[in-house]
Tab-separated table of C-alpha atoms in Angstrom:
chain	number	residue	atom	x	y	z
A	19	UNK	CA	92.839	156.462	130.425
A	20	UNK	CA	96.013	154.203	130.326
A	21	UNK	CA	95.203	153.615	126.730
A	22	UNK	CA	95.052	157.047	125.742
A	23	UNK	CA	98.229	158.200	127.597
A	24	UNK	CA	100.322	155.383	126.754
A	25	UNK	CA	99.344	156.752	122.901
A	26	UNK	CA	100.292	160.302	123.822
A	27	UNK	CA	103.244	158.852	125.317
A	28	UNK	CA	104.344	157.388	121.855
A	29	UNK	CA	103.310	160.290	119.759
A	30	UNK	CA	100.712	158.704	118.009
A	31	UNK	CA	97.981	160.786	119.302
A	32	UNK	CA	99.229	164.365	119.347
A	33	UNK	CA	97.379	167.267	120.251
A	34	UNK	CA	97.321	170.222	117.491
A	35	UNK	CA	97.272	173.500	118.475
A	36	UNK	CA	96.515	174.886	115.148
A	37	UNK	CA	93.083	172.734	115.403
A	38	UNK	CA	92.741	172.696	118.944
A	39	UNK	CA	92.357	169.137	118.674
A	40	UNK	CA	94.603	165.963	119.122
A	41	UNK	CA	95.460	164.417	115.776
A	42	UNK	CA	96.400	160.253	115.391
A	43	UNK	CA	98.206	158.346	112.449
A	44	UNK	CA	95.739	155.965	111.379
A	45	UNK	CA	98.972	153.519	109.960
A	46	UNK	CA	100.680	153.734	113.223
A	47	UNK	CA	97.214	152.641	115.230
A	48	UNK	CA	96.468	149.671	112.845
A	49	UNK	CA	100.522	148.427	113.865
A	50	UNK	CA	99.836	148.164	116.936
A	51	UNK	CA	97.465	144.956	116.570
A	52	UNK	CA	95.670	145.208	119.620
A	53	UNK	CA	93.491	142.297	120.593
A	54	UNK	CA	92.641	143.596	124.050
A	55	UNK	CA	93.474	147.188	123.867
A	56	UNK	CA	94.644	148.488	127.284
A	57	UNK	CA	96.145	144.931	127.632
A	58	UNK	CA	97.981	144.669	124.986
A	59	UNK	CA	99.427	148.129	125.113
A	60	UNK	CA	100.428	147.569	128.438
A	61	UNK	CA	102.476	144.220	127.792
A	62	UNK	CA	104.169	146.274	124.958
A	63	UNK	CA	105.390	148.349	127.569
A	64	UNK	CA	107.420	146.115	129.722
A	65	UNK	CA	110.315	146.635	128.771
A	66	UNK	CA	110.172	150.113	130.057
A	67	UNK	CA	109.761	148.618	133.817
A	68	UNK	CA	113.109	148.683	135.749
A	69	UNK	CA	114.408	145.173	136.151
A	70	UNK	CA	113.845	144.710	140.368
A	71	UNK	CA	110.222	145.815	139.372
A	72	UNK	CA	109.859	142.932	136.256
A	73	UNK	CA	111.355	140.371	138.723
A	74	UNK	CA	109.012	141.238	141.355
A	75	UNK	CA	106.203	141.493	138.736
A	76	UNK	CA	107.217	137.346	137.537
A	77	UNK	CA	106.350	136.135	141.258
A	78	UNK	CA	103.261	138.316	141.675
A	79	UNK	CA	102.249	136.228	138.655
A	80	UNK	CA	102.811	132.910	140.374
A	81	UNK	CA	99.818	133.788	143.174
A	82	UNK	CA	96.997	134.120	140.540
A	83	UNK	CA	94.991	137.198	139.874
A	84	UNK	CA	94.660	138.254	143.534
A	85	UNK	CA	97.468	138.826	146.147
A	86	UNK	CA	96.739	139.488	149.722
A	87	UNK	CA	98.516	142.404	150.980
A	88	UNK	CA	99.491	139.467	154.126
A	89	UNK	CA	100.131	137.223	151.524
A	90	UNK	CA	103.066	140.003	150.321
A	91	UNK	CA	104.025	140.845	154.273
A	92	UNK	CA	105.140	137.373	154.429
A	93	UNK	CA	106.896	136.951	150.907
A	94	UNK	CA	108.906	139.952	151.547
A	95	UNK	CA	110.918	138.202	154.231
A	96	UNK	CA	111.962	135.823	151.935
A	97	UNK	CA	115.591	136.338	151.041
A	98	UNK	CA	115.253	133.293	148.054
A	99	UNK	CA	117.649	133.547	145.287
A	100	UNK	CA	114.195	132.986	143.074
A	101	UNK	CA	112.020	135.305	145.038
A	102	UNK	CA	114.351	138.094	146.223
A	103	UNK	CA	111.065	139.362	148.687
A	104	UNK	CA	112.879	142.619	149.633
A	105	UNK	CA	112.442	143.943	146.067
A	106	UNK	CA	108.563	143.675	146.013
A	107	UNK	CA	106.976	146.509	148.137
A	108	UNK	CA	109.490	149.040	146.371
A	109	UNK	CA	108.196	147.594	143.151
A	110	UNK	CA	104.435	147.971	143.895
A	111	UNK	CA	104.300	151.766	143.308
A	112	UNK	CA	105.510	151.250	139.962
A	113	UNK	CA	103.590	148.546	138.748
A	114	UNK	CA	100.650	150.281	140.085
A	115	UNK	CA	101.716	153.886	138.025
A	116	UNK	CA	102.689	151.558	134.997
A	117	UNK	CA	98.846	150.402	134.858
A	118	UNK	CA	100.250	146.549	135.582
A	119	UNK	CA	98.421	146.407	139.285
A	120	UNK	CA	95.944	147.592	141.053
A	121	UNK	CA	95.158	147.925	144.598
A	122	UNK	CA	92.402	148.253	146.910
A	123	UNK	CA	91.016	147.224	150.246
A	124	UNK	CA	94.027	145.186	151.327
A	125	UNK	CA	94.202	143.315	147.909
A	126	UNK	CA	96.656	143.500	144.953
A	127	UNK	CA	95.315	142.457	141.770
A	128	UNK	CA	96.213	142.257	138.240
A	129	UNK	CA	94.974	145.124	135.680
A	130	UNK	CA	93.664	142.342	133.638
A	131	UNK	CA	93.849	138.313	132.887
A	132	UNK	CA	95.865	138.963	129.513
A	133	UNK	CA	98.671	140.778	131.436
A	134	UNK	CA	98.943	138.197	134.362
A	135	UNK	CA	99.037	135.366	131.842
A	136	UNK	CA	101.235	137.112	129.364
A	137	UNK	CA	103.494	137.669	132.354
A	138	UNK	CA	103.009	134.428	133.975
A	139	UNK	CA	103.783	132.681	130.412
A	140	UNK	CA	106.893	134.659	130.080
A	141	UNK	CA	108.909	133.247	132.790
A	142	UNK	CA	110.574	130.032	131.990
A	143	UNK	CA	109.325	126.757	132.656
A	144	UNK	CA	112.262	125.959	135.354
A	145	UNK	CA	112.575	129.247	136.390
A	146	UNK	CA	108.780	128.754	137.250
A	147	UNK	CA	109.279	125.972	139.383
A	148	UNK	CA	111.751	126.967	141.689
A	149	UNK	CA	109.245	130.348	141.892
A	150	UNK	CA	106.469	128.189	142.997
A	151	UNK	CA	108.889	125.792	145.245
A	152	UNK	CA	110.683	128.527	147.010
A	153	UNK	CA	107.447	130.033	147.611
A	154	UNK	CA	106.021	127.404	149.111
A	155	UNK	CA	108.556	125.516	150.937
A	156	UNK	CA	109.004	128.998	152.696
A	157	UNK	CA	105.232	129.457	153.185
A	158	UNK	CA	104.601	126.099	154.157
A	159	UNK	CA	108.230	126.218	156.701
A	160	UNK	CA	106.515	129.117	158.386
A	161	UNK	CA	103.069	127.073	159.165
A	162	UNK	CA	102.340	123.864	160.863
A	163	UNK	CA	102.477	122.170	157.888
A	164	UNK	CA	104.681	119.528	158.932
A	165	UNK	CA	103.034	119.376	162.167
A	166	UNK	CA	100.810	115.915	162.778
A	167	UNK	CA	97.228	116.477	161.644
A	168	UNK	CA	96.216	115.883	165.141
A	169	UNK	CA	98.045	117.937	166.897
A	170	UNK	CA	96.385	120.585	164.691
A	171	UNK	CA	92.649	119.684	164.867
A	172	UNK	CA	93.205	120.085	168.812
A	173	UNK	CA	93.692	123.773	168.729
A	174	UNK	CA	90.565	124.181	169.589
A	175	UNK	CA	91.041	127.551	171.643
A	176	UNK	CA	92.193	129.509	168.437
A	177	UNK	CA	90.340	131.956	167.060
A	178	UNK	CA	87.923	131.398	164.274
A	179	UNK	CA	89.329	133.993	161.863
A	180	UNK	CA	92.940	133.371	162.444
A	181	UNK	CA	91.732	129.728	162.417
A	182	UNK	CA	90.368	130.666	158.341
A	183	UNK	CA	94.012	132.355	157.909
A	184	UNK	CA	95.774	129.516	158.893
A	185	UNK	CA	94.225	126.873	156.528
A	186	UNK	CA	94.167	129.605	153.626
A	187	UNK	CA	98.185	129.808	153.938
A	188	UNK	CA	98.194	126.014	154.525
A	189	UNK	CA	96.182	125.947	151.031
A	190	UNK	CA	98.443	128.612	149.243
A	191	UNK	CA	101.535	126.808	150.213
A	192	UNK	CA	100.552	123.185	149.190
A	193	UNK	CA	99.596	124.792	145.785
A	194	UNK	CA	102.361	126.160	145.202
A	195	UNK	CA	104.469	122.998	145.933
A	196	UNK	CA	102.026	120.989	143.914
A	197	UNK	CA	102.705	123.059	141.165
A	198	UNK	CA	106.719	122.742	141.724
A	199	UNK	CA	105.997	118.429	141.781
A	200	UNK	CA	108.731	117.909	138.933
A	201	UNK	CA	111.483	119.259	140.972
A	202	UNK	CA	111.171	116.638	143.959
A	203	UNK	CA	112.520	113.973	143.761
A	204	UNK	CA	113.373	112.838	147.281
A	205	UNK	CA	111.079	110.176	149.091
A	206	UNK	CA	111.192	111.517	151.991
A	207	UNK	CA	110.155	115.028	150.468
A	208	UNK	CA	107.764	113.544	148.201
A	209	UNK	CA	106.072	111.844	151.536
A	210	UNK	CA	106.359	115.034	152.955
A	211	UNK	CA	104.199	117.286	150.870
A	212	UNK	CA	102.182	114.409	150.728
A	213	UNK	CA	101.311	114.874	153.920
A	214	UNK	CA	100.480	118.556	153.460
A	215	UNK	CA	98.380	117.725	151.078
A	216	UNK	CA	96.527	115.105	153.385
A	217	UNK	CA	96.039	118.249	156.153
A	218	UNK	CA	94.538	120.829	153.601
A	219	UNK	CA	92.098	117.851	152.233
A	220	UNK	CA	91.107	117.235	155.978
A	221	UNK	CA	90.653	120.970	156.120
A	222	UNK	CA	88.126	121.173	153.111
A	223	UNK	CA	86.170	118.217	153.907
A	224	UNK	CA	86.022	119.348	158.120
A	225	UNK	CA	84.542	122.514	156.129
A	226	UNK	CA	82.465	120.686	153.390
A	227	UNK	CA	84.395	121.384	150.432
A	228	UNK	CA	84.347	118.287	149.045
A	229	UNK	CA	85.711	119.452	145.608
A	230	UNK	CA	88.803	120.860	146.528
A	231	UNK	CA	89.090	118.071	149.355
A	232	UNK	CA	89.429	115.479	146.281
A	233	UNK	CA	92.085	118.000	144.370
A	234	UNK	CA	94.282	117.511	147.651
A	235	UNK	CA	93.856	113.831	148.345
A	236	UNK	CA	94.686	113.122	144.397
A	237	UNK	CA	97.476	115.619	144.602
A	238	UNK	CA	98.904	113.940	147.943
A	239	UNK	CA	98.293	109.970	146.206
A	240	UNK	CA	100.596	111.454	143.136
A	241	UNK	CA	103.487	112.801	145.222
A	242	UNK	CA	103.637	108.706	146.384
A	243	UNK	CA	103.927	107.471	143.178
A	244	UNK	CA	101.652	105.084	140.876
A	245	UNK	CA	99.159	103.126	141.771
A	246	UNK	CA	101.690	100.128	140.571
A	247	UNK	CA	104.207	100.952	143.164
A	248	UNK	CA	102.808	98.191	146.185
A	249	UNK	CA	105.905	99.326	148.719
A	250	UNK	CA	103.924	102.721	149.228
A	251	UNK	CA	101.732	100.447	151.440
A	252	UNK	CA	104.609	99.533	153.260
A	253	UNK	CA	107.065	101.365	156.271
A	254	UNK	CA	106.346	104.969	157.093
A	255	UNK	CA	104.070	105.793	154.218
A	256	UNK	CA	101.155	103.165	154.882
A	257	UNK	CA	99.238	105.396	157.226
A	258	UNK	CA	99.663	107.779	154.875
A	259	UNK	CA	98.721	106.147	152.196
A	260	UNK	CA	95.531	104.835	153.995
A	261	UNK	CA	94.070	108.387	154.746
A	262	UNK	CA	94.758	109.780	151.518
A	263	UNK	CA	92.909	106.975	149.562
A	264	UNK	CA	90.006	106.657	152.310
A	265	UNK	CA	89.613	110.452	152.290
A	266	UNK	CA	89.773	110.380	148.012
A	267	UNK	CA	87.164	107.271	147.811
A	268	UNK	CA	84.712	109.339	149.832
A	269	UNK	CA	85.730	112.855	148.819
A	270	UNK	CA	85.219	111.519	144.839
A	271	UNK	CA	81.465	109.862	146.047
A	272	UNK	CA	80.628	113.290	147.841
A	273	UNK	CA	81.118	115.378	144.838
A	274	UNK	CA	79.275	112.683	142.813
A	275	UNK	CA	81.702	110.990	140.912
A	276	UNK	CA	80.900	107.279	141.804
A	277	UNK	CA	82.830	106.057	139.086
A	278	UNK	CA	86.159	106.999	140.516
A	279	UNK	CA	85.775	105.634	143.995
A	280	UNK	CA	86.311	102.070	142.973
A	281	UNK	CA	90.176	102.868	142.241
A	282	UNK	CA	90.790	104.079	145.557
A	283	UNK	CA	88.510	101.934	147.307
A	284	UNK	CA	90.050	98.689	145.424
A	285	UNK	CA	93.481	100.498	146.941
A	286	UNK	CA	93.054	100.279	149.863
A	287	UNK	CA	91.607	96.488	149.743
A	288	UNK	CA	94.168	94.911	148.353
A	289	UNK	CA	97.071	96.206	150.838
A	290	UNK	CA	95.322	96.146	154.216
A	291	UNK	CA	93.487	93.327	156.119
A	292	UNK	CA	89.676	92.934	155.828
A	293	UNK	CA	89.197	94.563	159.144
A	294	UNK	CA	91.096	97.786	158.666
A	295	UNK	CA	89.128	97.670	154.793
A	296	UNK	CA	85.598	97.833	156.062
A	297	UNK	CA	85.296	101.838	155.460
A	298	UNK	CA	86.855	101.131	152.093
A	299	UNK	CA	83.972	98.235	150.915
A	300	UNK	CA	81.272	100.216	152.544
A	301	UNK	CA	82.452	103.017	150.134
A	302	UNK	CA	82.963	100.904	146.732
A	303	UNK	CA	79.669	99.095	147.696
A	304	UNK	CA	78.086	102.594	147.744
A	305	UNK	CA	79.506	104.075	145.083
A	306	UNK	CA	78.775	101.114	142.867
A	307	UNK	CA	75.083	101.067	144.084
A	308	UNK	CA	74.971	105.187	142.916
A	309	UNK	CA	76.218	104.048	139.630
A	310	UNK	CA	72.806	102.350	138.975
A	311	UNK	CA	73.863	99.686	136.244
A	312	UNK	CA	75.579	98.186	138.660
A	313	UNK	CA	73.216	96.182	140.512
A	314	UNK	CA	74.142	93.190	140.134
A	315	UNK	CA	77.547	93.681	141.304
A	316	UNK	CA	76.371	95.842	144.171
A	317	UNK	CA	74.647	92.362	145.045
A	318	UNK	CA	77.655	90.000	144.304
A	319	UNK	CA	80.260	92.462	146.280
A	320	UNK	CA	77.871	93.529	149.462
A	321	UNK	CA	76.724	89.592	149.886
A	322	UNK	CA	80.888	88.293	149.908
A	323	UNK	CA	81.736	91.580	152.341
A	324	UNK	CA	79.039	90.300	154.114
A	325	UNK	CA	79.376	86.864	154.417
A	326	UNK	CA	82.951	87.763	156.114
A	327	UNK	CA	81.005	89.662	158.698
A	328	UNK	CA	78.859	86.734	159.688
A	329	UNK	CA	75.711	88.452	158.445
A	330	UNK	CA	73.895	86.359	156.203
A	331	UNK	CA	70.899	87.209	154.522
A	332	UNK	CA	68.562	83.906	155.677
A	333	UNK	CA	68.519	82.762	152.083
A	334	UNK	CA	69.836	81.478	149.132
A	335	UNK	CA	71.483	84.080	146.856
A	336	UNK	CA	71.284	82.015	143.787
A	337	UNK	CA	67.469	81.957	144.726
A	338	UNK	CA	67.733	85.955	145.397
A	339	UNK	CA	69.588	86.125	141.895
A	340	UNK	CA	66.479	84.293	140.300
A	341	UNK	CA	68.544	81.205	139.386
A	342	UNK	CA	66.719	78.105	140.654
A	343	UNK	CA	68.868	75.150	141.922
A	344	UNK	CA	67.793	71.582	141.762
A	345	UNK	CA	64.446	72.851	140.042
A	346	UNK	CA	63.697	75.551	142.947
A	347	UNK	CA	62.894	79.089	141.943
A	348	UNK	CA	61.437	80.210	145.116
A	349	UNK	CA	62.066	80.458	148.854
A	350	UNK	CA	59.711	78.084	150.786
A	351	UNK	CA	57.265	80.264	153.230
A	352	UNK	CA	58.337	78.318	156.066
A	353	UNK	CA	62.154	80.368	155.341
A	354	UNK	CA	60.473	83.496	155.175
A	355	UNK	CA	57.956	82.426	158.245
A	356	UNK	CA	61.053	81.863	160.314
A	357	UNK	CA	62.922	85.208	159.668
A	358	UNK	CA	59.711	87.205	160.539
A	359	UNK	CA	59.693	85.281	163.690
A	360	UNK	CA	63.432	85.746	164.519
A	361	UNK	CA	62.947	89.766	164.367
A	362	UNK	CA	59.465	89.908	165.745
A	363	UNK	CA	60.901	88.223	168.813
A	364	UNK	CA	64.321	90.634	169.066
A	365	UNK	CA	62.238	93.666	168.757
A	366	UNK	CA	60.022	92.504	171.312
A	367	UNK	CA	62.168	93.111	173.466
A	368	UNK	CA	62.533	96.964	172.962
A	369	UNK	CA	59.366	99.602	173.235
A	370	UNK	CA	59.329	102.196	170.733
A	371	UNK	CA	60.756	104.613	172.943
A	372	UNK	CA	63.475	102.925	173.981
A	373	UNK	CA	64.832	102.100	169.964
A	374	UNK	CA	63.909	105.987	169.558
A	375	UNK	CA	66.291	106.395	172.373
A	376	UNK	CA	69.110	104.244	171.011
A	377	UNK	CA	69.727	106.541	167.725
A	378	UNK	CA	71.835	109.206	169.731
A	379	UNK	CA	74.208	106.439	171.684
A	380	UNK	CA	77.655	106.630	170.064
A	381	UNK	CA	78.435	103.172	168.451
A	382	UNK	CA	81.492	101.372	166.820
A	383	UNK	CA	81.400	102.570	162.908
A	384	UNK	CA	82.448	99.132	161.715
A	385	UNK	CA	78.152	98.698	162.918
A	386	UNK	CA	76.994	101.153	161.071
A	387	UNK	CA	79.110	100.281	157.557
A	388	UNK	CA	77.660	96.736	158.009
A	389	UNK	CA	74.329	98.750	157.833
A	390	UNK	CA	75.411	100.420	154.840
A	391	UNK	CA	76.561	97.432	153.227
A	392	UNK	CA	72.986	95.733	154.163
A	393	UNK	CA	70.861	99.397	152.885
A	394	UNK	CA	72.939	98.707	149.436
A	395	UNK	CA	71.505	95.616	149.606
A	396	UNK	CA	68.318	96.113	149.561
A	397	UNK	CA	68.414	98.858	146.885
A	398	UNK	CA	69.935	96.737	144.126
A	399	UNK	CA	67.770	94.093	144.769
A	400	UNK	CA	64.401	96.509	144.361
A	401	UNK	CA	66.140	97.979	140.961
A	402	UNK	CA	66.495	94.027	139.850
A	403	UNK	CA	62.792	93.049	140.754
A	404	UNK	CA	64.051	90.929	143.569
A	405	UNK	CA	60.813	88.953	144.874
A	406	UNK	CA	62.693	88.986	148.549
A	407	UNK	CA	63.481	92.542	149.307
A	408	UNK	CA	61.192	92.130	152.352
A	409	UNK	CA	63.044	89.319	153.411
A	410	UNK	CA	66.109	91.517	152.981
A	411	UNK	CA	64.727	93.963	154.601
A	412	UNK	CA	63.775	91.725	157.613
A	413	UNK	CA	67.483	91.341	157.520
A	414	UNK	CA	68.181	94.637	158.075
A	415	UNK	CA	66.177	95.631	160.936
A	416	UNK	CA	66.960	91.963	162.842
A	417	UNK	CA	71.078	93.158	162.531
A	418	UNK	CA	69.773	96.433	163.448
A	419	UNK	CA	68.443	95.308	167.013
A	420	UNK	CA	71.121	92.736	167.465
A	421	UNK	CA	73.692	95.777	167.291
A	422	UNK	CA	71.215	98.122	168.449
A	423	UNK	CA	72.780	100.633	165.943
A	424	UNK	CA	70.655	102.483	163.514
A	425	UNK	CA	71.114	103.954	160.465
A	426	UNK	CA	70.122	107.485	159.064
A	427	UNK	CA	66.294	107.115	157.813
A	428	UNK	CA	65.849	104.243	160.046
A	429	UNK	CA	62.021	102.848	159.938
A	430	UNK	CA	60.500	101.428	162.521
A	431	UNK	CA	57.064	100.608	160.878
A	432	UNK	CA	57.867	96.795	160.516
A	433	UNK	CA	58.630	96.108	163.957
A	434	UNK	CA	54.879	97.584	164.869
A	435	UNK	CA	53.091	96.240	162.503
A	436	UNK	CA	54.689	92.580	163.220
A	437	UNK	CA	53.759	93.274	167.479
């Protein structure tokens, strides 16, 4: 329909009332060019659109396909040079008649893809910034945004749906923002929407989204710079800096890309003690042991972590590598005789109901990672043919009851067959 009367409108299809039919110039219609018919003749129209309604049309553009008619209730406040909100409501009604927008159930949307792009595309590159920063410095202003990430996981009492509303504004802000990066300059605004960034990634991964959980955490690790810039780690920004690498290492191994975890794990290494680290090795252990080629370093890396832990597997690890020293390419039983004693006697202690019992007490996490470190282990050494993955695995279970922290999957077949 807007086809046809935008081709009435320009007298190229006429009606004929000597025929009693509409006539068309074939020369005129092959002019046109249109690649995407109602599209196209649609942008070709735009500079019919009064010059409030083009404006308004330019930061419609900036929100995607879709705008939320609460997404436009709060825009309209916005008295922004770039923005101008009061001119947007009066505009709808003729973008709407023009064929640009449509609306329905609460949401504004674009005609088509071609005209929001073509729109989109049109407005300068700077002028599109400050759209996009305007919008969501004043979004953003109007949340909790700068709020401490705390303080907003406590609000436990709010409702669920205007819980869903808050982080989708939260969301819409920091995109816009991250979309306006080149125009801030400022370390103390750059640390800033870092930080937004850091609560909308907390958001997605509290809710599973793992995927646009690592978009955020990348997003908040650019607004602090490159990885080459050390004093990031240092004053104000090194708790910030912490939590957005942690959360990227494990967002990145969530979504199954292993092979980026070792740059933020590595991070995070290399400017905080060994202590505060753990989380991070347990993480680039993990990740390198879901690489699968790998092994071998899974091995080296888990045994040093290890070794700083005071866990040590009850052997040799050249032995465990296969490389014999002075002449010795196996463990003697008496070494293997001993460990088997060691864990027999430990989980003596224990029945099986009690261990059963011991999975749901709370325990320090820094336990459990030395438990993923240990299950990492074990893994690379059955991918290398390791002779000693029992023995490894006697490890396991013997740091296991020590701690009396278990880890998910936990077996407890060896301690009754040993009893």
């Amino acid at each position: 329909v807007q086809l046809l009367n935008s081709l009435v409108q320009d007298n190229i299809v006429v009606y004929n009332p000597t025929k009693h039919r509409y006539d068309w110039d074939c020369d005129q219609l092959n002019e046109l060019q249109m690649c995407d018919s109602v599209a196209s003749l649609i942008i070709s129209n735009f500079k019919k659109i009064p010059p409030e309604a083009l404006s308004s049309l330019r930061v419609l553009s900036c929100f995607g396909m879709h705008i939320h008619e609460s997404t436009i209730q709060h825009i309209v406040c916005c008295s922004d040079t770039y923005i101008c909100g009061g001119d947007i409501i009066p505009s709808l009604p003729i973008l709407i008649d023009a064929g640009i927008l449509e609306s329905s159930e609460a949401i504004t949307t674009f005609a088509h893809d071609m005209i929001r792009q073509k729109v989109y595309d049109g407005i300068p590159n700077d002028q599109r910034q400050q759209i996009h920063f305007s919008i969501g410095l004043f979004l953003g202003s109007n949340a909790t945004l700068d709020a401490p990430i705390e303080d907003k996981s406590s609000n436990s009492d709010r409702e669920c749906d205007d819980k869903e509303k808050k982080e989708a504004f939260d969301g819409l802000a920091t995109d816009h923002i991250n979309n306006a990066s080149e125009l801030v300059v400022d370390h103390l605004q750059r640390s800033r929407f870092a930080g937004w960034n850091l609560i909308v990634a907390t958001e997605s991964s509290r809710n599973s989204n793992f995927q646009s959980a690592f978009h955020y955490y990348k997003s908040g690790i650019a607004f602090l710079g490159s990885e080459k810039q050390s004093d990031k780690w240092t004053g104000d920004t090194q708790e910030l800096c912490y939590s957005l690498y942690k959360g990227a290492a494990f967002a990145s191994l969530a979504v199954g890309e292993a092979e980026s975890v070792p740059k933020y794990a590595n991070a995070i290494i290399q400017n905080v003690s060994f202590e505060r680290s753990l989380q991070a090795q347990c993480l680039l252990i993990r990740s390198l042991d879901c690489i699968g080629s790998k092994n071998q370093e899974t091995v080296d890396t888990a045994l040093a972590v290890l070794g700083k832990l005071e866990v040590h597997i009850p052997f040799a690890p050249h032995l465990y590598l296969g490389h014999p020293i002075d002449g010795v390419s196996s463990l003697a039983p008496s070494i293997i005789l001993q460990s088997m004693d060691k864990t027999h006697k430990i989980a003596s202690k224990y029945t099986l109901d009690k261990l059963v019992a011991r999975q749901a007490v709370k325990v320090d996490k820094s336990k459990v990672g030395v438990l993923s470190i240990l299950d990492s282990v074990i893994l690379a050494g059955y991918r290398l043919g390791s002779p000693y993955c029992k023995l490894m695995t006697l490890t396991f279970h013997f740091h296991s009851l020590v701690e009396l922290v278990f880890s998910d999957g936990f077996s407890f077949d060896p301690f009754l067959q040993w009893h």
